[in-house]
Amino acid sequence: MTAQPAEPVPSAPLQVPRTVDGIMAALPSASARMEFRTAFGQAATSQEREDIIDAWWAVAMTPDWDDRLADSEAGRNLVSLDDIAKRAEAP
């Protein structure tokens, strides 16, 4: 008999370093990496670079970003703010 959990253990959340290299490595496609690199390279100020890193880091941390964006734009699989609040309160 082995000591295995009765229920599957959830995998650890995706951890992407908040760096240019970390984001580039986690982006799902070559076109996304090129778009990020171009935007970052064209940023004129440190604040613009920080804003680009913030936005693209969120994309890199969400592997199904394109699907979620498409659902949102189409009005599918939306979650109410009440449901989000309930999830945040759950242990």
XYZ file of C-alpha atoms in Angstrom:
91
model
C 0.000 0.000 0.000
C 1.290 3.459 -0.850
C 0.668 6.701 0.957
C -1.051 8.731 -1.715
C -3.626 11.465 -1.125
C -7.274 10.457 -1.571
C -7.821 13.479 -3.797
C -5.416 14.961 -6.310
C -3.225 17.686 -4.909
C -3.692 20.911 -6.873
C -0.624 21.963 -8.768
C 1.279 24.999 -7.637
C 0.284 28.221 -9.334
C 2.381 29.233 -12.288
C 5.343 31.300 -11.153
C 6.804 33.656 -13.721
C 9.686 35.918 -12.743
C 8.700 39.556 -13.250
C 11.648 40.155 -15.544
C 11.967 40.619 -19.295
C 13.569 37.169 -19.658
C 11.027 35.514 -17.340
C 8.085 36.991 -19.200
C 9.529 36.131 -22.613
C 10.099 32.517 -21.558
C 6.511 32.146 -20.321
C 4.670 33.774 -23.226
C 2.708 31.211 -25.258
C 3.884 32.019 -28.783
C 6.676 33.542 -30.813
C 4.345 36.310 -31.960
C 3.493 37.222 -28.357
C 7.193 37.272 -27.452
C 7.933 39.531 -30.436
C 5.036 41.866 -29.567
C 6.254 42.141 -25.964
C 9.879 42.683 -27.016
C 8.878 45.354 -29.545
C 6.693 47.214 -27.045
C 9.409 47.053 -24.400
C 12.068 48.201 -26.842
C 9.997 51.189 -27.923
C 9.228 52.368 -24.389
C 10.695 55.827 -23.896
C 10.589 56.065 -20.096
C 11.151 53.771 -17.165
C 7.465 54.171 -16.243
C 6.423 52.991 -19.721
C 8.723 49.973 -19.359
C 7.223 49.174 -15.932
C 3.698 49.456 -17.377
C 4.611 47.106 -20.234
C 6.148 44.610 -17.822
C 3.034 44.755 -15.604
C 0.664 44.145 -18.523
C 2.674 41.363 -20.146
C 3.489 39.683 -16.836
C -0.260 39.252 -16.311
C -0.473 37.613 -19.745
C 2.486 35.345 -18.967
C 0.952 34.311 -15.617
C -2.303 33.301 -17.316
C -1.561 30.511 -19.813
C -5.089 30.600 -21.246
C -5.093 34.391 -21.638
C -6.209 34.330 -25.290
C -9.172 32.080 -24.483
C -10.188 34.235 -21.516
C -9.947 37.395 -23.589
C -12.035 35.862 -26.385
C -14.664 34.722 -23.860
C -14.781 38.164 -22.298
C -15.162 39.902 -25.644
C -17.941 37.463 -26.624
C -19.694 37.701 -23.240
C -19.123 33.982 -22.475
C -18.174 32.399 -19.148
C -18.389 35.703 -17.285
C -18.089 35.747 -13.497
C -20.008 38.211 -11.358
C -18.264 40.409 -8.801
C -20.319 38.668 -6.099
C -18.897 35.297 -7.149
C -15.375 36.708 -7.119
C -15.938 38.088 -3.618
C -17.249 34.699 -2.434
C -14.185 32.939 -3.864
C -11.910 35.413 -2.104
C -13.618 34.693 1.222
C -13.450 30.914 0.841
C -10.751 29.184 2.901
